[in-house]
DNA sequence: ATAAATTTTTAGTTTTGTCTAAATTTTTAT
DNA sequence: ATAAAAATTTAGACAAAACTAAAAATTTAT
């Protein structure tokens, strides 16, 4: 598989978690920063290789083959992110782009040895689950901070948006995976939250609360 | 720089250590397993980018730019090899092909953090020197085992051929970097050596002796 | 010095992945 | 139900990096 094919496969995987019925050409183009016509070309090729099920105008889904391959790319991406943070001391907002390159390194042995070296982590630095050697991931019952009960205690277990801007905002607010949240008040007008984090009270907009996973 | 350009640059670097006057098109084609005509095309492109000095029919040399870039690729290759052997537990004959891919990962920060994580190694698992962040390498006065004095003690410090076959042969003979050699006899007919390694005597062909560096 | 052999370059194709512009199909709105 | 809008596909083109075959330059041998 080429790097380009792998990138398409991974994007289709991520999008099909949200739209399992079938992923749109335009959605793929948007994620890959390319044109719809290029996507159509690639879908035909992936279809030839039995990695996706593609019907003109009807969107695309992953085949069993494609699903397995996509999960292995995600596995590599997330294991490399753990390596970069845990071993090399990168911040969690710095690792995504490097992992985008590292995820295309071919060796199976490499990734399995890396997995072992990292002690078989179940989650990446952003709280996303890492498929094991058989593609199995830990399932977590997580909620968005925006959906949470008042005056109950929650732990931060992940971020939905893992853009550098958002992660840096969290750093500034001293919010990290494991931080404890108690929502004290919810402003009904704009859904702004008054939240106790690390025994300090801060105000959190609805947009922020919609991108923080808690448990 | 594309992966292909980087591969050409690295090959030109290695070849120019042997023929500093200028590297032949055919030699490059041989190393990259490609055709001479493809090499010519690429030389024109690298020349455009001021990475090589190229004159039709006259061979090619690296410019200052090209030399610096090539050394940084070699740096990445060798640091990744150290990582694979030291941290992930790969054998020294298993790492070259994986490092061929890893050497093309773009981030400067990554390689400098890796360097630090590995404690700034000066040599890779095959005894080859690793350029530091400024491109400077430790210079070693090494000899081939075939050129050595009789009954004097030497340490193995590197291999010239680092093919898997040769390295596996060395494993079988329990020869590794650091092994102590004393040449007891040299057969004048075919230059076969009788060598004491690890207090055992073994016979070593001229071809083998020509691929072992000692000090 | 000339001819033969070798090396290198040029010219013309191919494949991969992209693009633009136009055509077609599907979806949405009236 | 029809028209307008949006999404998708097709057709044709391009750049990168490779190839084959032929031409040109250089080197080697007689
Ligand atoms: Mn990521
Ligand atoms: Mn991640
Ligand atoms: Mn190597
Ligand atoms: Mn090496």
CSV table of C-alpha atoms (C1' of nucleotides) in Angstrom, one decimal, chain C residues 8-27:
chain,number,residue,atom,x,y,z
C,8,DT,C1',26.2,8.9,-20.5
C,9,DT,C1',22.6,11.6,-22.3
C,10,DT,C1',18.4,12.5,-25.0
C,11,DA,C1',13.8,11.5,-26.6
C,12,DG,C1',9.7,9.5,-26.0
C,13,DT,C1',6.6,6.6,-22.8
C,14,DT,C1',4.4,5.0,-18.5
C,15,DT,C1',2.4,5.1,-13.8
C,16,DT,C1',0.8,7.5,-9.7
C,17,DG,C1',-1.6,11.0,-7.7
C,18,DT,C1',-3.1,15.3,-8.4
C,19,DC,C1',-5.7,19.2,-10.8
C,20,DT,C1',-9.6,22.0,-13.6
C,21,DA,C1',-13.6,22.2,-16.1
C,22,DA,C1',-17.6,20.1,-17.7
C,23,DA,C1',-21.2,16.6,-17.4
C,24,DT,C1',-24.1,13.8,-14.6
C,25,DT,C1',-26.6,12.4,-10.6
C,26,DT,C1',-28.7,13.2,-6.2
C,27,DT,C1',-30.8,16.2,-2.9
